[in-house]
Every structure is written in C-alpha cells, then in structure tokens.
C-alpha cells in the first residue's frame, strides 16, 4: 500500500476534529496514513515520558491484575444510579419527536399551528426553523432534513411542559409528504436502474449511491498466486442489520446560562467530542460548553457523538429559555439510532498443498444506510490482519440505502468481516483436508502488520488458539461433519481465529490527579464509563502508579468542565488511551511525592527518608526505600507536610514503530435439533489476548458481554423491514430477538480465557478488550452447526428455517 | 506578646484540621503563634514560586482591573440557578426537624413510635440512635444532644416520602423535657450565682460558663501611661445578637453509593472542609466523599462547615438507603444557624495634649451562645491594629449562654469591636478638642503589625480617610454636635477608621487549569462562589495569567471530586488564597505554552516563534515576542500542536515576614427626626483599601453588600428573646428588621471608593474585600447621630426609642 502524503495543514485539521479519532479508531486500516502522519507529528511535538518519570516507575504491580468489583456497582444494582434520563431540573421541558412513516420522501408542507396552539407547548422545531447545520459524522445529514431518507427519521420536535402534552402536540403536526422511491438493500441500491436517493448535492464521495469507496489494499499478485494454488475456494457471505438495543435510549438534557454558556447532560461515550460539536454549533469557546455524563445505560458505539438529540435539546432550550430534556422513545431509538450495517462479502482464496494460504481476495459491500460516512472500511480490518497472505486483494465499498443510518456497533465491521472470513476459512481447511485448528495455527499472522511492515506490540493469537482448544476439548470433540447424531440431536463443534485493531491508541491522552492530606487519591479523567468498568480500571492504574491502597483511590467520571481529555470510550481504546494518561499523571504525582519525601523538612532540617527520589518506591500507601522496604513513611505524611493536596498531570504520546492489534479465538459447542432446526449453544470458550488484565473480573465481564452480542448476531438478531414505506417492523424488545440467559451458556459452561503476552506500549502491558470478543462467536457457532449437521449456512442470522431448509436440501441431495 | 512554642506534631495536626483554617482566618490575633509556625513550616516544606515561573509573569495587566459582570448572573437573574435546595434526585426523601421549645432542658423521654408508624415515614433520628460524634467547631455539641442548650435546638429529624408527611410525623414525636434554668445574657451568665448550663463534662476551656478566654495582649505599661495622660476617657459599649438571614437556609442532600461512597450537595462555603468532616464522621477516605456546591444563596460565615444538616442528611440516607434532603425551615434557620454574637466592650484610653493616643485598654465579653468555640477573639482584631498605641492591654472572654450558637458572620467580631472602638475614639477626639478626622489621621497605624513587628504588605488607611472625607465633604459638612437643626430635623455627619485581618491568606492554595485546542481556558478551582463574584475573579486572574481573552475563559465551581483546594470562601481570603493558586497554576500552564511555542516542530523542524520562553509573553489570545509584539501566533495553535488540552497546576505558599491587613474608612450623613426619633441615612461613603481591584464592579458590589449589613446592625437589626423558655420571637423577615432599599442610600448617594496601594504578596497586588466594609457603617452612623443631636448612644441597634430617650434626657438635662 503506497503511503499518501499528509500535509501539515491536514494534520492540524485532523488534530482539531473530534470525529477523526472516532473514524481513525474504527477504521485504522483505511486511515493508516493519516494516523501514521498524526502519530509522527505528535511524537515530534509532544514530550516523551521524561527520564525522571521513567526512573520512578513501580518495581512490581500490587493492584493491576486483581479482581475488583466495579466502583459504580452499588449505584447500578440498587437503582440509585442517575442516568441522563433521570436528570430533573426545575422548569424542565419535555420533548416528543415526530418521525417519518416513509423511507424516502420530501416534506412538501408542514403545518405546526395546531401543535403550537396546544396549551403547554413551548416550541416546535422543524427543518424550517432549525439551525441549518450538517451534523458530525454523516456530512449530508442536517439537524432536521426536508428530504427524509429513512422510515423513522426525525421530522419535528415539540417541547412542552410535560411529555404527554408534547406527544399530543406532535400528533397534531400535519405533514404532507411526496413519497419517493426507496431501496433498503445495498446490492440493489448499486444495481443499474436503482432509484435516485437524492443525495447528489450533499457531497457524497463518489456517485449518488456510493457512500464511500475505500482504497484497495494489494499485496503481491493475487491473480497469479490464485491461478497457481493447489487448493481453491470461493464463496459469498451475508450479515444482517443489527441493533445496539441500549437499555438507555439516546438522551440529552440542555440548560443555558445566558446566551453564551451551555450545560448538556448527555448519554455519550465522548464528552469532549460532544462539547466540541456543540461549541461549533453555537459558535462558543469550548470552555463555555459543559458536557456531563456519569452513568450510561449502554453505548456500544451509537453514542459516540451528540448527533441529533444533543443539538435538538440545546436549540429548544435556547428558544424557550428553559431546560429541555430529549429522550428517544423505544421505537425511535430502534429506528433512528445507528446500527450494525448489513454486509455482503465475496471471498476467494487459494492454498498450497500444506494448507498454507497463498492468495486471498475479499470484496465487500456494506450498507451505509440513509446517510454517508458512518459505514467504514471495518469489514476489512480483521481480513487484512488475521491470516498471513503475501498475495492479496481487499476492497470494500459502502452503499447508501433507505435503512436507518448505519454506525459504530461494538467492534463495528469486524463481526461482519470475521463471520464471513472464518466460515470461509473453515471451508478452505476442509478442502485442504486439514483440521480447522491446525489450519488456523498454520496460517495466522503472528509477527507484523503485513501492510505497514510494523511488528505487533504484542501478539497472543497462537496461545488463544491453543488454550481455547484445550479448554473446549477440541482434539477430543471435533469429528467429521454430521458424524455425531444421536436420535434427533446433532452435536457439533466449531471455532474462529480473530484479530482486529480495537484496543489501539488515539489522542489526546491526558489526565490529572490529586491526593489529599489523608493520603486518599482522586483520579481525575474524562473517560465515560459505558458499563465496561472503565472507571474502576482508571482507579486501579492510578492507585498502582501512585502507590496508594486501592480502597483509598476513587475515579472521577467525565465532566468536561473539570477533566482533561482521553478521547471517547470507543474502539476499546480507554485502556491504552485513558490508562496511559492516568499512568503518566500518576508518575508525575509520584515523582513529586518522592521529591517531597527526600527534601529536608523542619524542625530538624531532615528528610522523611534518606536518598534520592529514584532510590524510593511506593506501595500500599507507603513510601519506602527500595533497598530496605522496612524504612518507610505513610504517603499521607508526605502529602500533609505540604499543607495541601498534591497534584499530578500527564499527557502521553503514541509511540511510533509498532503495529497494534488485539487477538482472539472462539470455540463453540452446539446441539442442533434436526426436527425443529433449533440450535442450542452448549458451551462457549472465548480466549482473548488482552496484553495484561488490569482488572481480571472486568476483563471477564467484558468478554462475556461482547460474546453475548456476538451470539445474538448468529442466533436470531435481525432488523426486518416491511410494507410500501419499508418501515422497520420489529422495533422493540419483544420482536427483536436478542439472546437472553436462555440462549447464552450458563456461567459454568462459559469460559473466558485471558491470554497475557504483555504489550510493549500499553500501561502495565495492557490493551483493550471491550470489542474483540464480539466477533468470534458467530462464525464459531456457524462452523459448529456445520460440524453438527454437515450443512453450510453462509448468511447470519442462522435461523431455524435456514437450518431446516439446509437439512431438507441434504435429504433431497 | 511572647511567642508560644508550637511543636512539629501540633503543626501537622493543625495542617490536617480543616477547622484550623476557619478559626485562624477569623481570629489571627488569637492564633498568631500557630499561624506563624504553620507558615514558617510551609515556607520550608513547599516550593516557592520557581525561577522559571517568575520569568514568565505578564508584563502588563489586560484583564485585572476591568468591570466584569458575574459569570453566574444569567443563572441567578433568570431563576435557573440550581441551589442545593433545588437538587431533586429520584427516590429522594424529605426531612422535617423537631426543635426544642426550651432554652435549657434535659430530654427525659422521647417517644417516636407514632411518628415511625405514620405511612410514608422512613426513618426517625434522635440523640438515641444518632452517631455520637462531636461536630466540627463547638467541641461540646453532638449531632443531636440529650441536653438541649438553646430554644430552637434540633431534637429529632424525620425522613419521609414528602415534606408534609415528615412534618406531620415530627409533630407526633412526644418529648418529655425536664426544664432547667437558663440564661441568655453573657454578663449574667458570668455573674456569681448564675445557673449551671451543664457543659461541665464536655471540655469547655475554663470553668463552666466560660467558653474561651484568649491570651491578654499587652504592650508597654498601660497603667503608668494612662495615669500620666493629659486626656482620659472610658466607656462601655454593647452590640446585639444578629442574624445572617441568608436567602437560602441551611441545606444538604445526601446520596450514598453503597457503604463506602457518599455524595453530598451542600450549601457550604468550604466543600473540602465538609468533605473532611464527613469522611471523619463515617470513617471514609476523603476521596470517597464528594461534596458539591455550585450556587449558594448566601453564606456570610454560617455555612463554613456542614454542622448538623450535612451529617443528619448523610446519616438518614445511610439508614434508609435513599437520597435524603434536609432544608431548615425559616424558623429553624433563624434559631439554630449561627449568628453574630452580642458583645460588651469596656474601653479606656489616654491621649497626650496633641491628641496622640498614649494608653489604650479594652476588655470585652462576647456571648458564645449555646456551645463553645464559635465565639472567638475577633472583637479585638480591629482594636489591636487600627490605632497606634505603645501602651496597651487587650482582653476578651466569651461566655456560654442559652442563646443559639454564635458563629462567624461577615467580618465576625470586627463590626462589634469597631462599633465600640470608633464611638469611643470619637468621644476621645472631642475630649482632646480635635476634629474626628484629624484625630484619626494622627493616630491610625500605617506601618506595622504592632504586636508581631511585621511591616504591612500594603496599607492604604490614610488614603481611605482622605479620599472618603473628600467625597462626603467632611471639611464643609462637619459641625459642632447638635448645631445643624432645622425645624424637627437634625443633620449630622460621622466617620470610622477600620483595620482588620480579613483578606489574609490561609492554606492550602492549590488550583488546576486546562486549555483546549481552540484556545479556551477552564480555570479549575475549589472556590465556592457565595455570591461575591469569586468565580468571576478566578476566571479573570486565570485569563490574565495565561494570556487568553476573557471571553475564552470559564471558571469551575467547587466539586471536591475534581478540584484542588484553596480553603473556604470566608475570611475574605479567596482573592489571596484562591487567586494566588490560580495565578501559579496559570503561570505553570503559560510556561508550558511558551516552551511549546519555542520548540522545533515538524515538518520544518522550526519553532512557531524564535527565542526562549522568557523572551515571549502572552495576551489577548496570542503568544508574542516581548521585543516585537507583531511577531505572534495564536495560543490555540500552540495548544493544537500538542494534540490535546494542555494543563497547569499550582500550589502557592504563604510568604513570611509580612503583616497582612485590610483597611477602610466609612463616612455617614444622617438626618434625625427629633419628633419620632427616626434616623434617615442620607449618604454613605465607603473607602476601602483592596490592594488592587481585580474586578472593579465586583469590588463595588462587595462594598455595597457589606455596607448594607453594617447599616442594618445600627439601624434596627436585633434578635429578641421572650417568655419563660427564652424563645426567639422575631425569627422571620417580617419581624427581624433588615435594612431594605428604603433604609439604605440610593445608588446615587452611595459611594464606594477603591483605594489601591498594591499589595506586596496578593495576586496582581490584590487583597480581599468581602468583609472589611461591614464594620465602618455602624459607628459612622452612630457618630453622625451624635453629631446631629448631641446625644451619645453606646448600644447597637440605635432604635427610635433610644434616640427619643436620649433627646428627652438632654431636654431634662
């Protein structure tokens, strides 16, 4: 891949764009040159970890690696947690949002007079009186649009004294739509003669229907290598549109303090991004916008920016001079929030006689949904990095359709890509006559980012495969496809190998810290805890680095008025980004503590401890001599001698010269009912390379949560559209089939395996784990179903009717 | 005064005690040795302003000295400000407090069964089931007491689903009191045969009734000097019990997060003090207690600690596992909140023939109220420092009575002391045959703290006297007492000279700061803005120091989870304490900005500006070359080149070797109605030495506000007690006569004069002004009344009946 030239001007633009981090985190493969250029720039412009801080790094870990319950558990488990939707302000107005019944339509007339006349209504917002601003992310999407691009799109917002009045008023708005032709399938949208989706004027990358076309990644010569391969295989694989289905819907509460100060409580994964967006929207200095998010009821990628809800709340609040609360109802949240995009991947590969991959080609089409730019090149990320292939060709395009806007959903395109890839590899292994495990052990890439030629900062994929196989009993349990049928029950086992870029770093990485006179520590950082225990992890890294007891530390949550910036909680990057920042701020504070401990103090003009700062270490609340740990003083005495809190601050930079990746393997054991087509997941083993587990309990919970989302993708989840308007029909939890405890393995049959090779650049060797476990379950289960019944199903979800249809075909066959 | 020996152990105890700052700030005279020892210790233990930060101090001020509207005005003026009493949490319980009808009684039995049985009641707290903890401040006061020491004292607290149920339940509590003898007058309490107030066992300083006796301050030999003086005078003066009458009463909302994390929204002047108190109460690390206070509806000294309300809320919340809100009702707040203590001062002085003070003696008794330690030696503070007296004797004792607990109220004991002193000095001037202005110009101390022999860091008292006299037209208007009567109206003019210790420093002085990529600045500091514009001032000092435009800066409020610590907003010390901390944090950030600006950056490996950091300065949002300001780059470009926010932090130390004092003069012009005794304040001039005005508008507002409180003290305010229980009878705003716009001069006739000698240690030469203007009005008005009618009234308030009684005496005369 030839590097693009990125100018200094472009670098500074990227540094100033909160969306860049988002996109870079989710699509490092497509933005590799930009990321590299920004990293190189930052390496040159910002200080590396200074020598004096290197010298005071802890000699051993005391806290990192423990099992720690999340600090927010008491609030969440007792129902006392205050989410954005729980914020109640005096005089607060409530908002109802009217949405479109059509997938594609032009608003010819909109009459809000009856709504405005209803007593209790304070403001009505439509495309006519809303600020005309393109909103972050999709460049062709405005705060409200006249041309509607998906069924369920926001058309008008009503602020009223109570939600009932607001809803009644929304029902009184009369809209005349000119219904336009729509399309909800990416392949159909790209086909000749497809309807015009009306995006022409709004700056779509290329053509009318093509939201984005990412650069082709080529290595060697695919065609020649494929032609000469001993074993060849090709196939086409499909995944469906999926939902985050966050417990807490999109929500924001806005409060103005005069014309130039704004506070927004937002259910967001990135407070600083929302702050920057809103500052731009209203032309304010960022310091005059305050964004607060403590508890969040799920983000999963949907809440990476303020999108419409934050701006609608702030605009209505400015119009009415009242606090305004916006909460999407369940239907609106299913329809208008972003979702995992449907994908079609055509794969083609050849291997040598030993089963070594010789040529690999992937062509993907992803469904961008109604607006451009949220559908990224993520489908390719796991494809370019999991398997070693010297001759390769990878291409992805994304098409505009009239589905709701696509977006980031836990691991973004990787579950789609890996689903397709690892069924395909299973098939190729079979053609090569190899055990699926041996095939993967022979072909996974363990050393480098093949395109950037950069060594992995850590790689535990082989250990993931070996330990996972051992745990599930692969060698004992794997059998020929369809060879373990007892009565109407077929037993099967399947696996996946996976690598993705999630868990990498982004910028900025900044944090602050203070320690009080009693030796207790406040870790002040901007991380939104989206339920993954991020705050607890920051607290652990902070306490470890400064050397206080864990029970004396406490993490802040993100409040843009007070905290520094460590990017959003997405891309599994908070361990790297927030964790590194907290570590550096902690070292800064520790160094100041050691300086104070070795400084002559009155009345005897003697220091608390002899020697130089670098002769000392801290731990368990004490400063002690490295050479003789029995010579120690409590940290609180050192702090108290200064009279006040001591503070630390840190900005970290991204080390260049490494490829960064996370690795995983998944192993599934299923029982398929040959009469009903029902698939029962008996056992699931998730092995994840996390570099080093900061909080073992938290890592296990992340693995379990992400795995469940992956299981849902194959065992039933699928958004369905129907009728002339292509309206979503299963927009609630009754009809959208998420896996419950009945569909996921019981705890005893669920095994998370933590692989810890130690990362060269992560804090204490750690890297992220929030997303990587999402991808392996679906192909592992699909491969296990094949192993059970001998039928290959290429399209997710694998429903009963697909299983039964496959079985019928075999019986017929 | 012989210095006490303060041990290192004692110094560390003081450093760890949030009450020490409070007491030291309010009574520096009594704790001079402790303060000096702590300052000397901190000077040795903490770093002075480093050389590199000295080198980057701004060359000129651009923001300090402007007139700036308070940042919180939009919130306050539109009613959107969220005070503690506006906090609403899901599931929050409301609290009613039952209080005692007796001034002194023992609870023999308390039956809460009927209250507990009322539906909706969740918990009832009495002395029996409350945590037995002495609360900060009065060492003999528990969270709830079995022996009641004042009428209106809290007896029980009921938490219920709504306030009506809570109040009904409080009314169902049956208390059997054994009524004990009570006393509500300090002199009577100290007289032989006074009733036993039952404090014997609780660690009162000396004897049963004596709350505190402060060390005698002696200079030279009073008795000898007095005996030889040419002119002699003595007199006894009295002031009354006064009320803060804050708009927002005492209030707190407590929320537990499991057993070891507590959040409290508190109406408090010192979040970090309340955090430390609550951490001690519940045995938690301070980092696990979060105290938040944004808007405050008045503090005036009453809200320096959490006292009972914060602990009651937190204990009830822990018992019920629900958020709990406590708000004192108006009656309870008048009775149980602290107040300005009544004082009796006996003064005696001699002067030479030229009117120079030769000997000066003061003996004061102050009324400590129901509990010890809140009544400090403040009555003496202005006496020991305002006038030069080489032979002097100053002593104050404070007596326990059955009034409500005394406490800090704006300028604490100084209004009492100065009321007494400056009527006395007026009388002495008359005996010496001198014009009151000349007498004061001849006798005020302009150079040093006479007892510590330390030079004032600034002193503008002479300019205050001269400028104030000019503004009121003293030389034209002063006349012989009773010499300007027209019909039934008598005209008079009077004055005061005043010095006090408010505006001094305390510890810790720490702050943080961050600047975003758009060049906008967040000033992160712990100051509670109690309505005096403290936040705006911090924002101005921060913006000035870093060099951003004022409109790009924003101040935080105090939130203990995020902010450093700059002590409470009391003692007029935030300008010195918070301001100095913000300045040092700003210099730290500025230095980092200048370093980055002069560092080679890619792609050309050239710095943004040539030279070394110390060759540059900042202002108006730019970094520029001192030698050629046209060579400049925007600060935002420098920050953006680092990729993220830049941060600064600062801890300041108290410079030793200076005496610190604020100075003021007050001039009043009155008209007395000889028929009705009514006193009309025609004009008031307040001249205050503020070192340097940071925010001129804010300073004027502080002067006006404090003057109004001083005016109320002489023109009508007085708590009255009646009946066998000595119950307060005027416990609301209808009956407690605070001055309204009708009693205070109209804006056009009210003149604040700002004297700016520049302080050697305050930030940008500034010192505090929140309290010093409180003291001059009362004696100036009293002296003006004398000038009008020729009758001396020695007791505040000067009511119509006192004026008429005086006139009648003269007529009888």
PDB file of N, CA, C and O in Angstrom, chain A residues 32 34 69 91 134 289 317 319 330 372 391 521 643 666 676 698 732:
ATOM      1  N   UNK A  32      -4.752   4.598   7.676  1.00  0.00           N
ATOM      2  CA  UNK A  32      -3.421   4.274   8.196  1.00  0.00           C
ATOM      3  C   UNK A  32      -2.434   5.404   7.960  1.00  0.00           C
ATOM      4  O   UNK A  32      -1.639   5.738   8.848  1.00  0.00           O
ATOM      5  N   UNK A  34      -3.030   8.670   7.501  1.00  0.00           N
ATOM      6  CA  UNK A  34      -3.362   9.816   8.345  1.00  0.00           C
ATOM      7  C   UNK A  34      -2.929   9.555   9.792  1.00  0.00           C
ATOM      8  O   UNK A  34      -2.330  10.417  10.450  1.00  0.00           O
ATOM      9  N   UNK A  69     -14.571  -5.494  41.920  1.00  0.00           N
ATOM     10  CA  UNK A  69     -15.947  -5.158  41.514  1.00  0.00           C
ATOM     11  C   UNK A  69     -15.994  -3.705  41.061  1.00  0.00           C
ATOM     12  O   UNK A  69     -15.286  -2.852  41.599  1.00  0.00           O
ATOM     13  N   UNK A  91     -38.259  23.510  36.165  1.00  0.00           N
ATOM     14  CA  UNK A  91     -38.754  24.163  34.945  1.00  0.00           C
ATOM     15  C   UNK A  91     -38.428  23.434  33.664  1.00  0.00           C
ATOM     16  O   UNK A  91     -38.607  23.978  32.570  1.00  0.00           O
ATOM     17  N   UNK A 134     -24.856  20.821   9.209  1.00  0.00           N
ATOM     18  CA  UNK A 134     -24.531  19.417   8.966  1.00  0.00           C
ATOM     19  C   UNK A 134     -24.023  18.853  10.281  1.00  0.00           C
ATOM     20  O   UNK A 134     -23.225  19.478  10.969  1.00  0.00           O
ATOM     21  N   UNK A 289     -18.961  25.506  27.077  1.00  0.00           N
ATOM     22  CA  UNK A 289     -19.902  24.389  26.948  1.00  0.00           C
ATOM     23  C   UNK A 289     -19.456  23.311  27.927  1.00  0.00           C
ATOM     24  O   UNK A 289     -18.285  22.941  27.947  1.00  0.00           O
ATOM     25  N   UNK A 317     -33.842  24.489  24.077  1.00  0.00           N
ATOM     26  CA  UNK A 317     -33.592  25.184  25.349  1.00  0.00           C
ATOM     27  C   UNK A 317     -33.276  26.652  25.100  1.00  0.00           C
ATOM     28  O   UNK A 317     -33.673  27.526  25.872  1.00  0.00           O
ATOM     29  N   UNK A 319     -34.379  28.385  22.506  1.00  0.00           N
ATOM     30  CA  UNK A 319     -35.621  29.021  22.062  1.00  0.00           C
ATOM     31  C   UNK A 319     -36.543  29.334  23.233  1.00  0.00           C
ATOM     32  O   UNK A 319     -37.211  30.365  23.260  1.00  0.00           O
ATOM     33  N   UNK A 330     -38.689   4.113  22.577  1.00  0.00           N
ATOM     34  CA  UNK A 330     -38.060   2.858  22.133  1.00  0.00           C
ATOM     35  C   UNK A 330     -38.132   2.695  20.628  1.00  0.00           C
ATOM     36  O   UNK A 330     -37.164   2.307  19.985  1.00  0.00           O
ATOM     37  N   UNK A 372     -24.280   9.051   4.645  1.00  0.00           N
ATOM     38  CA  UNK A 372     -22.935   8.575   4.340  1.00  0.00           C
ATOM     39  C   UNK A 372     -22.015   8.644   5.552  1.00  0.00           C
ATOM     40  O   UNK A 372     -22.324   9.256   6.556  1.00  0.00           O
ATOM     41  N   UNK A 391      -0.036 -12.635  -1.139  1.00  0.00           N
ATOM     42  CA  UNK A 391      -0.684 -12.144  -2.352  1.00  0.00           C
ATOM     43  C   UNK A 391      -2.153 -11.912  -2.020  1.00  0.00           C
ATOM     44  O   UNK A 391      -2.896 -12.853  -1.750  1.00  0.00           O
ATOM     45  N   UNK A 521      -6.717   9.317  47.121  1.00  0.00           N
ATOM     46  CA  UNK A 521      -6.390   9.744  45.762  1.00  0.00           C
ATOM     47  C   UNK A 521      -7.633   9.922  44.904  1.00  0.00           C
ATOM     48  O   UNK A 521      -8.492   9.048  44.851  1.00  0.00           O
ATOM     49  N   UNK A 643       0.953  20.711  53.305  1.00  0.00           N
ATOM     50  CA  UNK A 643      -0.177  21.532  53.707  1.00  0.00           C
ATOM     51  C   UNK A 643      -1.422  21.299  52.889  1.00  0.00           C
ATOM     52  O   UNK A 643      -2.507  21.654  53.303  1.00  0.00           O
ATOM     53  N   UNK A 666     -12.380 -18.138  19.322  1.00  0.00           N
ATOM     54  CA  UNK A 666     -13.645 -18.546  19.914  1.00  0.00           C
ATOM     55  C   UNK A 666     -13.922 -20.005  19.572  1.00  0.00           C
ATOM     56  O   UNK A 666     -13.632 -20.460  18.467  1.00  0.00           O
ATOM     57  N   UNK A 676     -36.678 -29.543  14.701  1.00  0.00           N
ATOM     58  CA  UNK A 676     -37.147 -28.161  14.788  1.00  0.00           C
ATOM     59  C   UNK A 676     -36.188 -27.171  14.173  1.00  0.00           C
ATOM     60  O   UNK A 676     -36.537 -26.011  13.930  1.00  0.00           O
ATOM     61  N   UNK A 698     -13.205  -7.527  35.531  1.00  0.00           N
ATOM     62  CA  UNK A 698     -13.718  -6.638  34.484  1.00  0.00           C
ATOM     63  C   UNK A 698     -13.466  -7.212  33.102  1.00  0.00           C
ATOM     64  O   UNK A 698     -14.330  -7.145  32.222  1.00  0.00           O
ATOM     65  N   UNK A 732     -38.867  -3.344  18.736  1.00  0.00           N
ATOM     66  CA  UNK A 732     -38.866  -3.390  20.198  1.00  0.00           C
ATOM     67  C   UNK A 732     -38.307  -4.720  20.684  1.00  0.00           C
ATOM     68  O   UNK A 732     -37.995  -5.609  19.886  1.00  0.00           O
TER      69      UNK A 732
END
